Amino acid sequence: MKKSAIVIGAGIVGLATARALATRGYEVTVIERSSKAVGASIRNFGMVWPIGQPEGKLYERALHAKSIWKEVLAGAGCWSHEGGSLHMAYHDDENEVLQQFAETSSYRPVQYLNAAATLEKSPAVNGKQLLGSLYSADEMIVDPREAIAAIPGYLTAALGVTFIWNTAISRVTYPQVFSGAKSWSADEIFVCSGQDFETLYPEHFSAAPLTKCKLQMLRLEAQPDNWKIGPALCGGLSLIHYHGFKAAPSLPRLKARYESDYAEYLKWGIHVMASQNGLGEITVGDSHEYALTFDPFDREFINTMILDYLATFAQFKSPKVFQTWHGIYPKMTNGQTEIVLQPESGVTIINGLGGNGMTLSFGLCDEVVGGTYAPLK
């Protein structure tokens, strides 16, 4: 007889957990409070981003997650683009970090490109005062809105996963979960509730080093004449946002300069990246504000700062913005990359992936379900 499992939440972490369980023979039911996933899992760049992870376990987890993404996207019939990424340098200290990273990253498919080679890689790069770039072949773009909507159908058709929508689980008492007068039971229960960590096991979350992050993003209209930017594009501020670049010895000096030159940007957690989806639209962002409760209104000056910085390293055929939004995701405050808890026997919480959900979830959840997970020291 098959073992059964309930997964609470149909965002990327819940979908990754459901897939990991179903591929191991579980009879899986996913219960989602909304009629479809509408949280942080669809409000992002769609970047599967190994370049942002430090070498070792997290980089390997990102590569494993990417391999699962490719399998799932193929099964769901979804678009993806393995175009890699470009980080541009316009100052000597940025250029030094990129060169050092390329020299020390012996296990990654990265290379330092001079200005001419950078412009050949992408027609969208701003060539004015460009010194060079770091190209990485690892990165893949998916359309999060398309993928998160399509993956449940794939999991149902290919792996027999059952989805129950419009059902908020308000209480868990193993082996049962409750939504009002309704209840379901399973051998194992997984809580993948994302930013809504106040509802289930709130005492465990309140004791954890966990907060929330609000980020603002924009989308530019589909580029005319099917014009493509090629790789995902990043400015220098991204070098101090992602832990992967700590491998470059001169990074602290660059960070010190940014703290002086870009103090207002760092105050609002702004670093700027651009990715293009299969429709030709370009997603741009983002900012980072940390709290447990946020003003629900977006700040227009943040969007302006993002677009101003974007113009320093990228130029598009059409710069017209047609959508703006914000997302909120849970974020660890102690430097860890996730939280995995067992609040009671038979129940597992997976949360706290921060901005790495698209990059790491498939790998992390495969480890947790497969019994190979161990927290980083």
CSV table of C-alpha atoms in Angstrom, one decimal:
chain,number,residue,atom,x,y,z
A,1,MET,CA,0.0,0.0,0.0
A,2,LYS,CA,1.3,3.5,-0.9
A,3,LYS,CA,2.3,5.9,1.8
A,4,SER,CA,0.3,9.1,1.7
A,5,ALA,CA,1.4,12.7,2.0
A,6,ILE,CA,-0.3,16.1,2.3
A,7,VAL,CA,1.5,19.2,1.1
A,8,ILE,CA,0.1,22.6,2.3
A,9,GLY,CA,0.8,25.3,-0.3
A,10,ALA,CA,1.1,25.2,-4.1
A,11,GLY,CA,3.9,27.8,-4.5
A,12,ILE,CA,7.3,26.6,-5.8
A,13,VAL,CA,8.3,25.0,-2.5
A,14,GLY,CA,5.0,23.1,-2.3
A,15,LEU,CA,5.2,22.0,-5.9
A,16,ALA,CA,8.8,20.9,-5.5
A,17,THR,CA,7.9,18.9,-2.4
A,18,ALA,CA,4.9,17.3,-4.1
A,19,ARG,CA,7.1,16.2,-7.0
A,20,ALA,CA,9.8,14.8,-4.7
A,21,LEU,CA,7.2,12.8,-2.8
A,22,ALA,CA,5.4,11.5,-5.9
A,23,THR,CA,8.5,10.4,-7.6
A,24,ARG,CA,9.2,8.2,-4.5
A,25,GLY,CA,5.9,6.5,-4.7
A,26,TYR,CA,3.8,8.6,-2.3
A,27,GLU,CA,0.1,9.3,-2.9
A,28,VAL,CA,0.2,13.1,-2.7
A,29,THR,CA,-2.4,15.7,-2.1
A,30,VAL,CA,-1.6,19.4,-2.3
A,31,ILE,CA,-4.0,21.8,-0.6
A,32,GLU,CA,-3.8,25.5,-1.6
A,33,ARG,CA,-5.8,28.3,0.0
A,34,SER,CA,-6.3,30.2,-3.3
A,35,SER,CA,-7.7,29.1,-6.7
A,36,LYS,CA,-4.1,29.3,-8.0
A,37,ALA,CA,-0.7,30.3,-6.7
A,38,VAL,CA,-0.5,34.1,-6.6
A,39,GLY,CA,2.4,34.8,-4.2
A,40,ALA,CA,6.1,35.3,-4.5
A,41,SER,CA,6.4,32.2,-6.8
A,42,ILE,CA,4.9,34.1,-9.7
A,43,ARG,CA,6.2,37.6,-8.8
A,44,ASN,CA,9.9,37.1,-9.6
A,45,PHE,CA,12.3,37.2,-12.5
A,46,GLY,CA,12.0,33.5,-13.3
A,47,MET,CA,15.8,33.2,-12.8
A,48,VAL,CA,17.3,29.8,-12.0
A,49,TRP,CA,20.5,31.3,-10.7
A,50,PRO,CA,23.5,29.1,-9.8
A,51,ILE,CA,25.9,32.1,-10.2
A,52,GLY,CA,24.5,33.6,-7.0
A,53,GLN,CA,25.3,30.5,-4.9
A,54,PRO,CA,28.7,29.9,-3.3
A,55,GLU,CA,30.6,26.9,-4.5
A,56,GLY,CA,30.0,23.7,-2.6
A,57,LYS,CA,26.7,22.4,-1.4
A,58,LEU,CA,24.5,25.3,-2.5
A,59,TYR,CA,25.9,25.5,-5.9
A,60,GLU,CA,25.4,21.8,-6.4
A,61,ARG,CA,21.9,22.1,-5.1
A,62,ALA,CA,21.2,24.8,-7.6
A,63,LEU,CA,22.5,22.6,-10.5
A,64,HIS,CA,20.4,19.7,-9.3
A,65,ALA,CA,17.4,22.0,-9.1
A,66,LYS,CA,18.0,23.2,-12.6
A,67,SER,CA,18.1,19.6,-13.9
A,68,ILE,CA,14.7,19.0,-12.3
A,69,TRP,CA,13.4,22.2,-13.7
A,70,LYS,CA,14.3,21.0,-17.2
A,71,GLU,CA,12.5,17.7,-16.6
A,72,VAL,CA,9.4,19.4,-15.2
A,73,LEU,CA,9.2,22.2,-17.8
A,74,ALA,CA,9.5,19.6,-20.6
A,75,GLY,CA,6.7,17.6,-19.2
A,76,ALA,CA,4.5,20.7,-18.6
A,77,GLY,CA,5.2,22.1,-22.1
A,78,CYS,CA,6.6,25.4,-20.7
A,79,TRP,CA,9.1,27.8,-22.2
A,80,SER,CA,12.6,28.2,-20.8
A,81,HIS,CA,15.9,29.8,-22.0
A,82,GLU,CA,19.4,28.7,-21.0
A,83,GLY,CA,21.0,31.9,-22.0
A,84,GLY,CA,23.3,32.3,-19.0
A,85,SER,CA,24.0,35.6,-17.4
A,86,LEU,CA,26.2,38.7,-17.9
A,87,HIS,CA,27.4,40.9,-15.0
A,88,MET,CA,28.8,44.2,-16.4
A,89,ALA,CA,31.7,46.3,-15.1
A,90,TYR,CA,32.0,50.1,-15.7
A,91,HIS,CA,34.5,50.8,-12.9
A,92,ASP,CA,37.9,49.4,-12.2
A,93,ASP,CA,36.9,47.9,-8.9
A,94,GLU,CA,33.9,46.1,-10.5
A,95,ASN,CA,36.1,44.8,-13.2
A,96,GLU,CA,38.6,43.5,-10.7
A,97,VAL,CA,35.9,41.6,-8.8
A,98,LEU,CA,34.7,40.0,-12.1
A,99,GLN,CA,38.2,39.0,-13.1
A,100,GLN,CA,39.0,37.5,-9.7
A,101,PHE,CA,35.8,35.6,-9.7
A,102,ALA,CA,36.5,34.1,-13.1
A,103,GLU,CA,40.0,33.2,-12.0
A,104,THR,CA,38.9,31.4,-8.8
A,105,SER,CA,35.8,29.7,-10.2
A,106,SER,CA,37.5,26.5,-11.5
A,107,TYR,CA,34.3,24.5,-11.3
A,108,ARG,CA,31.9,26.9,-13.0
A,109,PRO,CA,31.3,27.5,-16.7
A,110,VAL,CA,32.3,31.2,-16.4
A,111,GLN,CA,34.6,33.5,-18.4
A,112,TYR,CA,35.7,37.1,-18.2
A,113,LEU,CA,34.8,39.0,-21.4
A,114,ASN,CA,36.3,42.3,-22.6
A,115,ALA,CA,34.0,45.1,-23.7
A,116,ALA,CA,33.9,44.0,-27.4
A,117,ALA,CA,33.1,40.4,-26.5
A,118,THR,CA,30.4,41.6,-24.1
A,119,LEU,CA,28.7,43.6,-26.8
A,120,GLU,CA,28.8,40.6,-29.1
A,121,LYS,CA,27.1,38.5,-26.3
A,122,SER,CA,24.1,40.9,-25.9
A,123,PRO,CA,22.8,43.8,-28.0
A,124,ALA,CA,21.2,45.2,-24.9
A,125,VAL,CA,24.4,46.1,-23.0
A,126,ASN,CA,25.2,49.7,-22.7
A,127,GLY,CA,28.6,50.1,-24.3
A,128,LYS,CA,29.4,53.5,-22.9
A,129,GLN,CA,32.4,53.3,-20.5
A,130,LEU,CA,32.0,49.5,-20.5
A,131,LEU,CA,35.2,47.7,-19.3
A,132,GLY,CA,34.1,44.1,-19.5
A,133,SER,CA,31.8,41.5,-18.0
A,134,LEU,CA,31.5,38.1,-16.4
A,135,TYR,CA,29.6,35.5,-18.5
A,136,SER,CA,28.2,32.4,-16.9
A,137,ALA,CA,26.5,29.7,-18.8
A,138,ASP,CA,24.7,28.1,-15.9
A,139,GLU,CA,21.7,30.4,-15.6
A,140,MET,CA,18.3,29.6,-17.0
A,141,ILE,CA,15.1,31.7,-17.3
A,142,VAL,CA,11.6,30.4,-16.9
A,143,ASP,CA,8.4,32.3,-17.0
A,144,PRO,CA,7.2,32.0,-13.4
A,145,ARG,CA,3.6,32.9,-14.2
A,146,GLU,CA,3.4,30.3,-16.9
A,147,ALA,CA,5.4,27.6,-15.1
A,148,ILE,CA,3.7,27.8,-11.7
A,149,ALA,CA,0.3,27.7,-13.3
A,150,ALA,CA,1.2,24.7,-15.5
A,151,ILE,CA,3.2,22.5,-13.2
A,152,PRO,CA,0.1,21.3,-11.1
A,153,GLY,CA,-1.4,19.9,-14.3
A,154,TYR,CA,1.8,18.1,-15.1
A,155,LEU,CA,2.1,16.6,-11.6
A,156,THR,CA,-1.4,15.4,-11.8
A,157,ALA,CA,-1.1,13.8,-15.3
A,158,ALA,CA,2.4,12.4,-14.9
A,159,LEU,CA,2.6,11.5,-11.2
A,160,GLY,CA,-1.0,11.3,-10.0
A,161,VAL,CA,-0.8,14.2,-7.6
A,162,THR,CA,-4.2,15.5,-6.4
A,163,PHE,CA,-4.7,19.3,-6.0
A,164,ILE,CA,-7.4,20.8,-3.7
A,165,TRP,CA,-7.8,24.6,-4.4
A,166,ASN,CA,-9.6,27.4,-2.5
A,167,THR,CA,-9.0,25.6,0.8
A,168,ALA,CA,-7.2,27.2,3.7
A,169,ILE,CA,-5.7,24.8,6.2
A,170,SER,CA,-6.0,26.5,9.6
A,171,ARG,CA,-4.9,23.7,11.9
A,172,VAL,CA,-2.7,20.6,11.8
A,173,THR,CA,-2.9,17.9,14.4
A,174,TYR,CA,-1.1,14.9,13.0
A,175,PRO,CA,-2.2,12.9,11.1
A,176,GLN,CA,-5.0,15.3,10.3
A,177,VAL,CA,-5.2,18.7,8.7
A,178,PHE,CA,-8.3,20.9,9.1
A,179,SER,CA,-10.2,23.5,7.1
A,180,GLY,CA,-13.2,24.5,9.1
A,181,ALA,CA,-15.3,21.3,9.5
A,182,LYS,CA,-13.4,19.5,6.8
A,183,SER,CA,-10.4,17.3,7.5
A,184,TRP,CA,-7.9,15.1,5.6
A,185,SER,CA,-5.3,12.7,6.9
A,186,ALA,CA,-2.0,11.4,5.7
A,187,ASP,CA,1.1,9.5,6.8
A,188,GLU,CA,3.3,12.6,6.3
A,189,ILE,CA,2.4,16.3,6.3
A,190,PHE,CA,4.5,19.0,4.8
A,191,VAL,CA,3.9,22.7,5.5
A,192,CYS,CA,5.1,24.9,2.6
A,193,SER,CA,3.2,28.1,3.5
A,194,GLY,CA,5.7,30.8,2.3
A,195,GLN,CA,5.0,34.2,3.7
A,196,ASP,CA,1.9,33.0,5.6
A,197,PHE,CA,3.8,31.5,8.5
A,198,GLU,CA,1.5,33.0,11.2
A,199,THR,CA,-1.3,30.5,10.6
A,200,LEU,CA,0.3,27.0,11.2
A,201,TYR,CA,2.7,26.4,14.0
A,202,PRO,CA,3.2,30.1,14.7
A,203,GLU,CA,5.1,29.5,17.9
A,204,HIS,CA,7.8,27.7,16.0
A,205,PHE,CA,8.1,30.4,13.4
A,206,SER,CA,8.1,33.2,16.0
A,207,ALA,CA,11.1,31.5,17.7
A,208,ALA,CA,12.9,31.2,14.4
A,209,PRO,CA,15.3,33.8,12.9
A,210,LEU,CA,12.8,34.7,10.2
A,211,THR,CA,11.4,37.9,8.8
A,212,LYS,CA,9.7,39.0,5.5
A,213,CYS,CA,11.0,40.8,2.5
A,214,LYS,CA,9.0,43.1,0.2
A,215,LEU,CA,10.4,43.7,-3.3
A,216,GLN,CA,9.3,46.0,-6.1
A,217,MET,CA,9.5,44.9,-9.7
A,218,LEU,CA,8.5,46.2,-13.2
A,219,ARG,CA,7.9,44.6,-16.6
A,220,LEU,CA,8.7,46.2,-19.9
A,221,GLU,CA,6.5,45.5,-22.9
A,222,ALA,CA,7.4,42.8,-25.5
A,223,GLN,CA,10.3,44.1,-27.5
A,224,PRO,CA,9.6,45.0,-31.2
A,225,ASP,CA,10.6,42.8,-34.1
A,226,ASN,CA,11.2,39.8,-31.7
A,227,TRP,CA,14.4,41.5,-30.4
A,228,LYS,CA,16.2,39.4,-27.8
A,229,ILE,CA,18.6,40.5,-25.1
A,230,GLY,CA,20.3,37.1,-24.9
A,231,PRO,CA,21.6,36.4,-21.4
A,232,ALA,CA,20.0,37.8,-18.2
A,233,LEU,CA,21.7,41.2,-17.5
A,234,CYS,CA,23.1,42.5,-14.2
A,235,GLY,CA,24.7,45.6,-12.9
A,236,GLY,CA,27.5,45.9,-10.4
A,237,LEU,CA,25.2,46.2,-7.3
A,238,SER,CA,24.3,42.6,-7.8
A,239,LEU,CA,27.9,41.6,-7.0
A,240,ILE,CA,27.3,42.5,-3.3
A,241,HIS,CA,23.8,41.0,-3.2
A,242,TYR,CA,24.7,37.4,-4.0
A,243,HIS,CA,26.9,35.3,-1.7
A,244,GLY,CA,28.5,33.6,-4.7
A,245,PHE,CA,30.7,36.6,-5.4
A,246,LYS,CA,32.4,36.5,-2.0
A,247,ALA,CA,35.0,34.3,-3.6
A,248,ALA,CA,36.5,37.5,-5.1
A,249,PRO,CA,39.0,38.9,-2.6
A,250,SER,CA,38.5,42.5,-3.6
A,251,LEU,CA,34.7,42.4,-3.0
A,252,PRO,CA,34.8,44.2,0.4
A,253,ARG,CA,36.5,47.2,-1.2
A,254,LEU,CA,33.8,47.3,-3.8
A,255,LYS,CA,31.1,47.1,-1.2
A,256,ALA,CA,32.8,50.0,0.8
A,257,ARG,CA,32.7,52.2,-2.3
A,258,TYR,CA,29.0,51.3,-3.0
A,259,GLU,CA,28.2,52.2,0.6
A,260,SER,CA,29.4,55.7,-0.2
A,261,ASP,CA,28.3,56.1,-3.8
A,262,TYR,CA,25.0,54.3,-3.6
A,263,ALA,CA,24.0,54.7,0.0
A,264,GLU,CA,20.3,55.5,-0.9
A,265,TYR,CA,20.2,52.4,-3.2
A,266,LEU,CA,21.5,50.2,-0.4
A,267,LYS,CA,19.1,51.7,2.1
A,268,TRP,CA,16.2,50.3,0.0
A,269,GLY,CA,18.1,47.1,-0.9
A,270,ILE,CA,18.2,47.9,-4.6
A,271,HIS,CA,20.2,45.9,-7.1
A,272,VAL,CA,19.2,45.7,-10.7
A,273,MET,CA,18.8,42.8,-13.0
A,274,ALA,CA,16.8,42.1,-16.2
A,275,SER,CA,15.4,38.9,-17.7
A,276,GLN,CA,13.4,38.3,-20.8
A,277,ASN,CA,10.5,35.9,-21.1
A,278,GLY,CA,9.3,33.9,-24.1
A,279,LEU,CA,6.9,36.7,-25.1
A,280,GLY,CA,9.8,39.1,-25.4
A,281,GLU,CA,8.8,41.0,-22.2
A,282,ILE,CA,11.6,42.1,-19.9
A,283,THR,CA,11.3,41.8,-16.1
A,284,VAL,CA,13.3,44.4,-14.1
A,285,GLY,CA,14.0,44.8,-10.4
A,286,ASP,CA,14.3,44.9,-7.6
A,287,SER,CA,14.3,46.4,-4.1
A,288,HIS,CA,14.4,44.7,-0.6
A,289,GLU,CA,12.6,46.0,2.5
A,290,TYR,CA,12.5,43.8,5.6
A,291,ALA,CA,9.8,43.7,8.2
A,292,LEU,CA,6.9,41.5,9.4
A,293,THR,CA,4.2,43.9,8.2
A,294,PHE,CA,4.5,46.3,5.2
A,295,ASP,CA,2.8,49.4,3.9
A,296,PRO,CA,0.7,47.9,1.0
A,297,PHE,CA,1.5,50.8,-1.3
A,298,ASP,CA,4.5,50.7,-3.6
A,299,ARG,CA,7.0,53.6,-3.7
A,300,GLU,CA,7.3,55.2,-7.1
A,301,PHE,CA,10.7,56.6,-6.3
A,302,ILE,CA,12.0,53.1,-5.9
A,303,ASN,CA,10.8,52.1,-9.3
A,304,THR,CA,12.5,55.3,-10.7
A,305,MET,CA,15.8,54.4,-9.0
A,306,ILE,CA,15.6,50.9,-10.4
A,307,LEU,CA,15.1,52.2,-13.9
A,308,ASP,CA,17.8,54.9,-13.6
A,309,TYR,CA,20.4,52.3,-12.5
A,310,LEU,CA,19.2,49.9,-15.2
A,311,ALA,CA,20.0,52.5,-17.8
A,312,THR,CA,23.7,52.5,-16.7
A,313,PHE,CA,24.2,49.0,-18.0
A,314,ALA,CA,21.3,48.1,-20.4
A,315,GLN,CA,19.4,49.7,-23.2
A,316,PHE,CA,16.3,48.2,-24.9
A,317,LYS,CA,14.5,48.8,-28.1
A,318,SER,CA,11.4,49.7,-26.1
A,319,PRO,CA,11.7,50.9,-22.5
A,320,LYS,CA,7.9,51.2,-22.0
A,321,VAL,CA,6.8,49.9,-18.6
A,322,PHE,CA,3.4,48.2,-18.7
A,323,GLN,CA,3.3,46.4,-15.3
A,324,THR,CA,4.5,47.1,-11.8
A,325,TRP,CA,4.0,45.0,-8.6
A,326,HIS,CA,5.5,43.9,-5.4
A,327,GLY,CA,6.1,40.5,-3.9
A,328,ILE,CA,6.7,39.3,-0.3
A,329,TYR,CA,8.7,36.3,0.7
A,330,PRO,CA,10.1,34.9,4.0
A,331,LYS,CA,13.7,35.5,4.7
A,332,MET,CA,16.1,34.1,7.2
A,333,THR,CA,17.9,36.7,9.4
A,334,ASN,CA,20.9,34.5,10.5
A,335,GLY,CA,22.4,33.9,7.1
A,336,GLN,CA,20.9,30.5,6.6
A,337,THR,CA,19.3,29.6,3.3
A,338,GLU,CA,16.2,27.8,4.5
A,339,ILE,CA,14.4,26.5,7.6
A,340,VAL,CA,13.4,22.9,7.9
A,341,LEU,CA,11.6,22.0,11.1
A,342,GLN,CA,9.6,19.0,12.5
A,343,PRO,CA,7.1,20.6,14.9
A,344,GLU,CA,5.7,17.2,15.7
A,345,SER,CA,6.2,13.6,14.5
A,346,GLY,CA,5.1,13.2,10.9
A,347,VAL,CA,5.1,16.9,10.1
A,348,THR,CA,7.8,18.8,8.3
A,349,ILE,CA,8.0,22.6,7.7
A,350,ILE,CA,10.0,23.8,4.7
A,351,ASN,CA,10.3,27.6,4.4
A,352,GLY,CA,12.6,30.6,4.4
A,353,LEU,CA,14.3,30.3,1.0
A,354,GLY,CA,14.2,34.1,0.6
A,355,GLY,CA,15.0,35.2,-3.0
A,356,ASN,CA,16.4,31.7,-3.8
A,357,GLY,CA,13.1,29.9,-4.2
A,358,MET,CA,13.2,29.4,-7.9
A,359,THR,CA,16.9,28.5,-7.8
A,360,LEU,CA,17.0,26.1,-4.9
A,361,SER,CA,13.5,24.7,-4.1
A,362,PHE,CA,13.5,21.6,-6.4
A,363,GLY,CA,16.9,20.6,-5.1
A,364,LEU,CA,16.2,21.3,-1.4
A,365,CYS,CA,12.9,19.5,-1.4
A,366,ASP,CA,14.4,16.5,-3.1
A,367,GLU,CA,17.0,16.3,-0.4
A,368,VAL,CA,14.4,16.7,2.4
A,369,VAL,CA,12.1,14.1,1.1
A,370,GLY,CA,14.9,11.8,0.0
A,371,GLY,CA,16.5,11.9,3.5
A,372,THR,CA,19.8,13.4,2.4
A,373,TYR,CA,19.2,16.9,3.7
A,374,ALA,CA,21.6,18.4,6.3
A,375,PRO,CA,21.6,22.0,7.2
A,376,LEU,CA,24.7,24.0,6.3
A,377,LYS,CA,27.1,24.7,9.2
